[in-house]
Coordinates of C-alpha atoms in Angstrom, one line a residue:
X1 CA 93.9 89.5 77.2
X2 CA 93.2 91.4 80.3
X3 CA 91.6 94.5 80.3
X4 CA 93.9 97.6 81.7
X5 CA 91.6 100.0 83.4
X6 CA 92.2 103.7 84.4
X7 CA 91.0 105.9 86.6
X8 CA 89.2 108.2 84.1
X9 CA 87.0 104.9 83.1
X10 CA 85.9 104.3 86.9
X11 CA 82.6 103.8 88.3
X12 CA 81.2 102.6 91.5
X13 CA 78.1 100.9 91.6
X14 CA 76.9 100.7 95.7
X15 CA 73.5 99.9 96.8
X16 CA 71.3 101.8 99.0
X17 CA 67.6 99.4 98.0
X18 CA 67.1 97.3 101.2
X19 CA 67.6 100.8 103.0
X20 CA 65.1 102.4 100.8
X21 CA 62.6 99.8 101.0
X22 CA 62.5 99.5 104.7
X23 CA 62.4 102.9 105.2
X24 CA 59.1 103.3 102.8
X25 CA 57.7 100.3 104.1
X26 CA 57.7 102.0 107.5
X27 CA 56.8 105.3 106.6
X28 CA 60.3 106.5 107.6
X29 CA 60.1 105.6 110.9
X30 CA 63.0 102.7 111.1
X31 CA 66.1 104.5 112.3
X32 CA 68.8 103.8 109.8
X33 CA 72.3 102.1 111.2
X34 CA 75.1 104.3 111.1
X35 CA 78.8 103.6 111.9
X36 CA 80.8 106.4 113.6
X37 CA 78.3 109.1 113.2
X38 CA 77.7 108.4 109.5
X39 CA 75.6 105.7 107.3
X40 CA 77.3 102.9 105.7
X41 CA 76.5 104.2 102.3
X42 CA 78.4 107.0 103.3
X43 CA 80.9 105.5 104.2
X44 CA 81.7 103.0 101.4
X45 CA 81.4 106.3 98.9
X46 CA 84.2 107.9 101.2
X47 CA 86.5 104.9 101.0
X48 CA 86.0 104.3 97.4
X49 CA 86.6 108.3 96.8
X50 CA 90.2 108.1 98.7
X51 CA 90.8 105.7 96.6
X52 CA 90.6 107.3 93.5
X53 CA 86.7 106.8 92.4
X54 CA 84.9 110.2 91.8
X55 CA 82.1 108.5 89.9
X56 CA 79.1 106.8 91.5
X57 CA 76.1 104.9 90.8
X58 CA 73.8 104.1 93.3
X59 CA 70.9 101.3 93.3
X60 CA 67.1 102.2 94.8
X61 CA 64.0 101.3 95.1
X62 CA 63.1 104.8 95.6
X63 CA 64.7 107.9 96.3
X64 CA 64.2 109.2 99.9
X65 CA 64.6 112.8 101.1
X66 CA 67.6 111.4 103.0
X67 CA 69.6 109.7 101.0
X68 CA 69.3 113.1 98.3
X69 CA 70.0 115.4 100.4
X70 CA 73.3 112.7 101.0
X71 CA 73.9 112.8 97.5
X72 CA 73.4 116.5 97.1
X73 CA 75.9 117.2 99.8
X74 CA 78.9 114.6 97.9
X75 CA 77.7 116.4 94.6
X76 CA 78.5 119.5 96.4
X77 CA 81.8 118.0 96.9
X78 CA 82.7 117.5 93.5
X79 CA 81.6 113.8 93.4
X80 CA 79.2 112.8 90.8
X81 CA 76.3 110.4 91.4
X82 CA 73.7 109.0 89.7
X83 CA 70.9 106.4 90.5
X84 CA 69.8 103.5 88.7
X85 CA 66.5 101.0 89.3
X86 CA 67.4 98.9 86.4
X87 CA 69.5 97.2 83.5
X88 CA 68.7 100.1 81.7
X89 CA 69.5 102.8 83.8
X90 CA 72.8 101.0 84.3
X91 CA 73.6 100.7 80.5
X92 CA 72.7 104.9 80.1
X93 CA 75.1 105.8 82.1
X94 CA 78.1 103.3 81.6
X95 CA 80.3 102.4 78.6
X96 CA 81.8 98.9 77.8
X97 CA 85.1 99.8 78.4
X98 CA 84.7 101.1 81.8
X99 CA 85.7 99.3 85.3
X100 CA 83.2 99.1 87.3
X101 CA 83.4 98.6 91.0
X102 CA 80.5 96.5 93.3
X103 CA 80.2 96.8 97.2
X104 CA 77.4 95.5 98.0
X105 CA 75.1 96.6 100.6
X106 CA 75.8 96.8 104.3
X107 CA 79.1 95.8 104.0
X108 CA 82.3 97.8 105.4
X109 CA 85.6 97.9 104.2
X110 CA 88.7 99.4 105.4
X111 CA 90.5 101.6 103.7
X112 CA 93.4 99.7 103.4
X113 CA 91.6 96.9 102.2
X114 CA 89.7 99.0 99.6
X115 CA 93.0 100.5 98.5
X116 CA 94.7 96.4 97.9
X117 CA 91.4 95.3 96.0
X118 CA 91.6 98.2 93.7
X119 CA 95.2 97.9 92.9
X120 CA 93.5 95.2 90.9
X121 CA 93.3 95.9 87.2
X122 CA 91.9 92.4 86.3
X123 CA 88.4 91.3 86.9
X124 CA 87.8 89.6 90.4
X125 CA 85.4 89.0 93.0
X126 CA 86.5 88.8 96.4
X127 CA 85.9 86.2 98.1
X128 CA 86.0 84.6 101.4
X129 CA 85.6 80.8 103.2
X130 CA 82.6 79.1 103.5
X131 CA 83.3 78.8 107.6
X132 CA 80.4 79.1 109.9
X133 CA 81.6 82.1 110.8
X134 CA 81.3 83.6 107.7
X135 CA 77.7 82.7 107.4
X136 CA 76.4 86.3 107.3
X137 CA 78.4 86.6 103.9
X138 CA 76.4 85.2 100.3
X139 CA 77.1 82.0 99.4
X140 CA 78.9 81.5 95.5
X141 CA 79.2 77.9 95.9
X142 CA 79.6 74.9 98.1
X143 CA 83.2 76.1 99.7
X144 CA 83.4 79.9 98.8
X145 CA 81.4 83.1 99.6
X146 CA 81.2 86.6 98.6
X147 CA 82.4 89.3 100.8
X148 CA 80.8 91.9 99.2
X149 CA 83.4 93.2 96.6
X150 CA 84.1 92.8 92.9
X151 CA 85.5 94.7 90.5
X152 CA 84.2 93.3 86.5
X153 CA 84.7 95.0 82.9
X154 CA 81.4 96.8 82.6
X155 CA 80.8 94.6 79.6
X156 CA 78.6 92.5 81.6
X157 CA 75.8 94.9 81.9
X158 CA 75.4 94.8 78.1
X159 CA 75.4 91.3 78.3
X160 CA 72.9 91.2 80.9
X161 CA 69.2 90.5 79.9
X162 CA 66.3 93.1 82.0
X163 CA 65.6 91.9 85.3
X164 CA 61.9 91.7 86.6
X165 CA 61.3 94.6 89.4
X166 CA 62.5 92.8 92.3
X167 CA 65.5 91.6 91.2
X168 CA 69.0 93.0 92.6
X169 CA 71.6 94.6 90.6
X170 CA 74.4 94.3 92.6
X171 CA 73.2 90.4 92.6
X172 CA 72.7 89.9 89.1
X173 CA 75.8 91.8 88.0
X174 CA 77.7 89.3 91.0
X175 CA 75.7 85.8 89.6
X176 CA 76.4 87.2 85.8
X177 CA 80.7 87.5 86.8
X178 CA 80.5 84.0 88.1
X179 CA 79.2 83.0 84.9
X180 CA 81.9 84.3 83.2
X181 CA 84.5 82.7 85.6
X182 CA 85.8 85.9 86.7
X183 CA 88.7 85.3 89.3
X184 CA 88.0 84.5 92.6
X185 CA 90.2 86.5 95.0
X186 CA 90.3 84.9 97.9
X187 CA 90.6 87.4 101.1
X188 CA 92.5 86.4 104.4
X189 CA 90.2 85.3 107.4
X190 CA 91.9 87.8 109.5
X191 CA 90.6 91.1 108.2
X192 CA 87.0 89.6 109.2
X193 CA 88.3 88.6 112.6
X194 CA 90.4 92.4 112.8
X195 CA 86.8 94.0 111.7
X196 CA 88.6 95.2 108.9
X197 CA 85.9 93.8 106.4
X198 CA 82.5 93.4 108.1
X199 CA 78.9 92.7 107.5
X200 CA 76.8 95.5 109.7
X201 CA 73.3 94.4 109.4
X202 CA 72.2 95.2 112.5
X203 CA 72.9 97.5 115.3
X204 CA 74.1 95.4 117.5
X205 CA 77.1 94.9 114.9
X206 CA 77.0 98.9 114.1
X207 CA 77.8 99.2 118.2
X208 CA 80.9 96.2 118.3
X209 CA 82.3 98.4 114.9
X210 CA 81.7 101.6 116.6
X211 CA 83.8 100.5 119.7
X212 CA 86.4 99.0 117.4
X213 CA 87.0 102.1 115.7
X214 CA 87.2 104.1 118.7
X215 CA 89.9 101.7 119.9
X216 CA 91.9 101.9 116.8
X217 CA 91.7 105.9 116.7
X218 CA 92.4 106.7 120.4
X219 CA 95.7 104.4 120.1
X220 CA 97.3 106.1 117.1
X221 CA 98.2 109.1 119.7
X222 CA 101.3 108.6 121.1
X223 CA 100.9 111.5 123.7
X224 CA 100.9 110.7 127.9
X225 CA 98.0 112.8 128.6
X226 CA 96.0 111.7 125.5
X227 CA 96.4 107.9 126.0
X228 CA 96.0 108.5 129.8
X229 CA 93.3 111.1 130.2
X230 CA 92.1 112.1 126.8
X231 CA 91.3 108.6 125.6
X232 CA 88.8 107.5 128.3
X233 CA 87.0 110.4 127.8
X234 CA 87.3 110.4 124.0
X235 CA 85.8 106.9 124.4
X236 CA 82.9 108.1 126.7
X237 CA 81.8 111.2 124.5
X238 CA 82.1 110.0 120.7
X239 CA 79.2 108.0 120.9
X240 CA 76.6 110.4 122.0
X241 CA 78.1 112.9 119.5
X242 CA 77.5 110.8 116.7
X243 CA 74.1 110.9 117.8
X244 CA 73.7 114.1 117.4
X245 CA 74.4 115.9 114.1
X246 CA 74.6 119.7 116.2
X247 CA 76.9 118.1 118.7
X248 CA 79.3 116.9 116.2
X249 CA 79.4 120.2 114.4
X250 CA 80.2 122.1 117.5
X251 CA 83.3 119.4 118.5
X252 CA 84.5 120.1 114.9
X253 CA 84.5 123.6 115.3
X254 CA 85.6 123.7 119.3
X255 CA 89.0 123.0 118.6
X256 CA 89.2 126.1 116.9
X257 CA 87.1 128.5 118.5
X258 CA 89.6 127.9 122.0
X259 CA 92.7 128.2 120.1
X260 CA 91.2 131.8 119.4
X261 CA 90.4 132.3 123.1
X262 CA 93.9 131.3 123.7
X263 CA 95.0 133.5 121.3
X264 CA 93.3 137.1 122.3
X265 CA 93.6 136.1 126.4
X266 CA 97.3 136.1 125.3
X267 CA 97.2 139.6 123.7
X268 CA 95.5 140.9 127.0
X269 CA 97.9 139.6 128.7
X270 CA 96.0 136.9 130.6
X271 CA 98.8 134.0 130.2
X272 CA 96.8 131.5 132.9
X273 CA 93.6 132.0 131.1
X274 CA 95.5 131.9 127.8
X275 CA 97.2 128.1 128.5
X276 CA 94.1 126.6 130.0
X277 CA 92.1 127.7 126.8
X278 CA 94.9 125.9 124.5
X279 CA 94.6 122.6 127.1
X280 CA 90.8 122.9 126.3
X281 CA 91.6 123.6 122.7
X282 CA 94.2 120.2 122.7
X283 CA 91.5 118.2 124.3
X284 CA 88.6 119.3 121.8
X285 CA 90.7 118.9 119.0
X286 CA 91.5 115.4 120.0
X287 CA 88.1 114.8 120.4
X288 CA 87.2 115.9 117.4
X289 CA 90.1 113.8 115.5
X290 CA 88.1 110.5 117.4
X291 CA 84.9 111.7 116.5
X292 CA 85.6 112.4 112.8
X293 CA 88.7 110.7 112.1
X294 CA 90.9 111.0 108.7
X295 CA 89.6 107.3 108.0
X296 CA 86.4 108.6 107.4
X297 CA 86.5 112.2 106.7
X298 CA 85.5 113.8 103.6
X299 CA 87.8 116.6 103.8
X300 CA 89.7 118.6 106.5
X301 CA 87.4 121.1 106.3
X302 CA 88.2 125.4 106.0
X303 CA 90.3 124.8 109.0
X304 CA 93.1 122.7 108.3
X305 CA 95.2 121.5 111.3
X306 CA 98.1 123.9 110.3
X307 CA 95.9 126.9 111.0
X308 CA 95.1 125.6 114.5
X309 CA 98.9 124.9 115.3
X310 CA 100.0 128.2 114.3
X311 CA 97.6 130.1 116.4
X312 CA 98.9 128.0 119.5
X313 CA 102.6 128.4 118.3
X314 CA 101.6 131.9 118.5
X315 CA 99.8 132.8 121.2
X316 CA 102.8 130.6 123.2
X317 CA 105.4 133.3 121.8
X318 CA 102.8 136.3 123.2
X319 CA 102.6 134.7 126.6
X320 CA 106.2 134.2 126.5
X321 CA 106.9 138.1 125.5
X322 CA 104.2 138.8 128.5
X323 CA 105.8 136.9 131.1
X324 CA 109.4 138.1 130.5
X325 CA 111.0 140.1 133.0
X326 CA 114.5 142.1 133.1
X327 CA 117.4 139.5 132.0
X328 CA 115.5 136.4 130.9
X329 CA 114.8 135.8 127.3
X330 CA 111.5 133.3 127.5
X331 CA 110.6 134.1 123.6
X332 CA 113.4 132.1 122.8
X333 CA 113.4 129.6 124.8
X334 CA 109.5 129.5 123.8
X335 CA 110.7 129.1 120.1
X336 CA 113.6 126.3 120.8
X337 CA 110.4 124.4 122.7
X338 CA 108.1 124.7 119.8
X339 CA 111.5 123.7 117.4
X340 CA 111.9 120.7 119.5
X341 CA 108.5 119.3 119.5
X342 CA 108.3 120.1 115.8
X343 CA 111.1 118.1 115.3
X344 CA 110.2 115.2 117.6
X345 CA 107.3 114.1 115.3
X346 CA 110.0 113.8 112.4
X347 CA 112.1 111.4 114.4
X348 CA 112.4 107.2 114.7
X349 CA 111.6 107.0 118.6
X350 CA 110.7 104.6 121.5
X351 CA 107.3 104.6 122.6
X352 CA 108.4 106.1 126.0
X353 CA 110.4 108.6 124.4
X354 CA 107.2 109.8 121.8
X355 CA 104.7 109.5 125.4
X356 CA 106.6 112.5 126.8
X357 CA 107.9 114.6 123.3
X358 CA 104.5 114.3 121.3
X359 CA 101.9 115.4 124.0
X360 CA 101.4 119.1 123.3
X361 CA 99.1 119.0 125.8
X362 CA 101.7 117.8 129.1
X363 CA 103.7 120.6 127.6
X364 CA 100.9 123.1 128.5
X365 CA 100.5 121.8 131.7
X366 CA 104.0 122.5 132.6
X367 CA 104.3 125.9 131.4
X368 CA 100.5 126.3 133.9
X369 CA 102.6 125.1 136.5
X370 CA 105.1 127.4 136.0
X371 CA 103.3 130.4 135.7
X372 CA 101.4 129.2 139.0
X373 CA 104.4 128.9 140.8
X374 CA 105.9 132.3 139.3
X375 CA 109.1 130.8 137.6
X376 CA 107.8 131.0 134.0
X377 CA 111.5 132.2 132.6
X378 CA 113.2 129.2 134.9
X379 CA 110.4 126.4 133.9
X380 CA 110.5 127.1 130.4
X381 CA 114.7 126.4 130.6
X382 CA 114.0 123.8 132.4
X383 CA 111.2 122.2 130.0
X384 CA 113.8 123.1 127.1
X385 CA 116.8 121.5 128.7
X386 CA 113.8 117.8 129.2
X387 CA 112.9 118.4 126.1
X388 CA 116.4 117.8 124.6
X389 CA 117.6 115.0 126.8
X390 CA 114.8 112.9 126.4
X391 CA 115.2 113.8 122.5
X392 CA 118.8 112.9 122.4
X393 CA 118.7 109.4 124.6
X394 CA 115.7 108.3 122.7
X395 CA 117.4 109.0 119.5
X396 CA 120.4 107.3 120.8
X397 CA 118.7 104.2 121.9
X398 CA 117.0 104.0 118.5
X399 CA 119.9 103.7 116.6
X400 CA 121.4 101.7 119.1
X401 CA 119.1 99.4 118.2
X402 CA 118.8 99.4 114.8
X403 CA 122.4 98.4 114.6
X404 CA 122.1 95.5 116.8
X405 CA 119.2 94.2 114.8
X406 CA 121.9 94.4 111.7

């Protein structure tokens, strides 16, 4: 019979001993790879944690001041973490009935991918061809290799005899399943060839992942200036502020700190100064979305994204009350905008349609342009009045055709 597993019975068991060992071989000095800013151990305990793991057992040589003050930071977080150099250590801190869940070392995993495998509840390894391609990947037999992932009744530890010092874990545990014929799930070649599973054992694979994933995040804005203008330069910066921790603390923090600029230079009624810091604020808070990315991210942080859109909401309706003058009514016409933009992110549109409706910042650059030219109360009508009929034709085309494809 198989074994139904739950959630409260989960455990992780990820690897972190070639790191270690290099590391104290070289007396720290080898500069560990990192993907988007972060290490891959980091980043397969993220995944695994949006996917419902909280429990996590990590295999070392040796524990580096590194990799606990990593773990110090996750416990921090609520996650718990253990380490474990042998059999032994293993079988302290599991039970028999547990599931326990192996990434092995070096290896990345998208979080769709991790979120399939785990949906799971029988024992499995996954598995991929034995292509050349695929050569980075451990060999099981003649036709089939590993691709880094299994998910086995913790059982097997207990059936497990000790292992001499230099022996792998993560490899004995994934030799031990095979003995036992687990099931070999067999994954599709294209989420190697879509990076969506990868071996990163170098940096020269770290940098082709580290451009993917900039690729995949700058497209998911459907925004004119951001694809146009903000991407590029999304592109150009990430990198050298994943090199630096202090850099990617300010650019998750920027975002914010404009948006308050914005804010009190529309209370003292400085509107020009008030919509160039919100275009600032737009820019470094899509930055910051490359940078960090949901995909990745531990949490939003203190300052959730509904905090920041409400202080630009707001300090719109100030510099709307400012720039009001005897028989125009811009407040309104400042909420209608807002209503309308809110409204366009809730809607089936074309592409076209979403490139003009869900940039917030081409919508500051018109009401700039406005105030430059002195028609604030006629540009914001007129922005209002776009706004709508672009709304309404792309909604109309959209269900256009949807009933043609019926």
């Amino acid at each position: 019979m198989p074994v139904i597993f739950h959630q409260d019975n989960l455990v992780a068991l990820l690897s972190a001993a070639d790191a270690t060992a290099e590391q104290s071989s070289t007396l720290n000095t080898s500069e560990p790879i990192r993907v988007a800013g972060s290490s891959l151990l980091e980043i397969q305990l993220m995944a695994l944690r949006r996917a419902g793991c909280s429990f996590f057992i990590i295999e070392v040589d040796h524990v580096s001041g590194a990799l606990l003050a990593m773990v110090d930071r996750f416990r921090r977080d609520g996650l718990s973490l253990e380490f474990a150099r042998n059999t032994n250590d293993l079988r302290e801190l599991v039970q028999p009935g547990m599931r326990l869940i192996i990434q092995a070392e070096d290896h990345f995993y998208s979080d769709e991918i991790i979120a399939d495998l785990m949906a799971h509840k029988t024992a499995f390894l996954a598995t991929i061809d034995s292509r050349e391609e695929n050569t980075d990947f451990e060999r099981i037999d003649l036709n089939t290799r590993w691709a880094g992932f299994a998910s086995v009744n913790a059982e097997v530890i207990f059936k497990m005899k000790e292992l001499p010092d230099d022996w792998s874990l993560v490899s004995s545990l994934l030799r031990q399943a095979v003995q036992e014929k687990s099931e070999f799930l067999m994954l599709p070649q294209v989420h190697l060839q879509n990076k969506a599973i990868a071996k990163i054992d170098n940096k020269a694979k770290a940098s082709e992942l580290n451009n993917h994933i900039l690729n995949l995040r700058t497209k998911k804005s459907s925004g004119w200036i951001e694809k146009v203008f903000y991407a590029p330069l999304a592109k150009f910066l990430a990198p050298k502020i994943w090199s630096n921790p202090s850099l990617s603390s300010l650019s998750r923090y920027s975002g914010f700190i404009f948006a308050l600029i914005c804010l009190a230079s529309a209370f003292l009624d400085l509107p020009i100064l008030a919509l160039c810091s919100a275009l600032i604020g737009l820019f470094c808070k899509y930055l910051d979305s490359v940078v960090q990315g949901n995909d990745f991210a531990l949490k939003n942080g203190i300052w959730p994204d509904g905090i920041f859109w409400l202080i630009l909401c707001t300090s719109g309706l100030v510099v709307a009350y400012s720039l009001s003058n005897y028989g125009s009514d811009p407040i309104s016409f400042m909420a209608v905008m807002i209503g309308l933009a809110i409204l366009g992110r809730n809607l089936t549109l074309p592409d076209w349609c979403k490139a003009w409706i869900l940039s917030p910042s081409l919508i500051v650059i018109c009401l700039i342009l406005a105030v430059l030219m002195s028609v604030f109360s006629t540009g914001i009508k007129v922005l209002v009045l776009a706004q709508l009929l672009v709304l309404i034709a792309g909604r109309h085309l959209s269900e256009r055709k949807h009933v043609n494809n019926d």
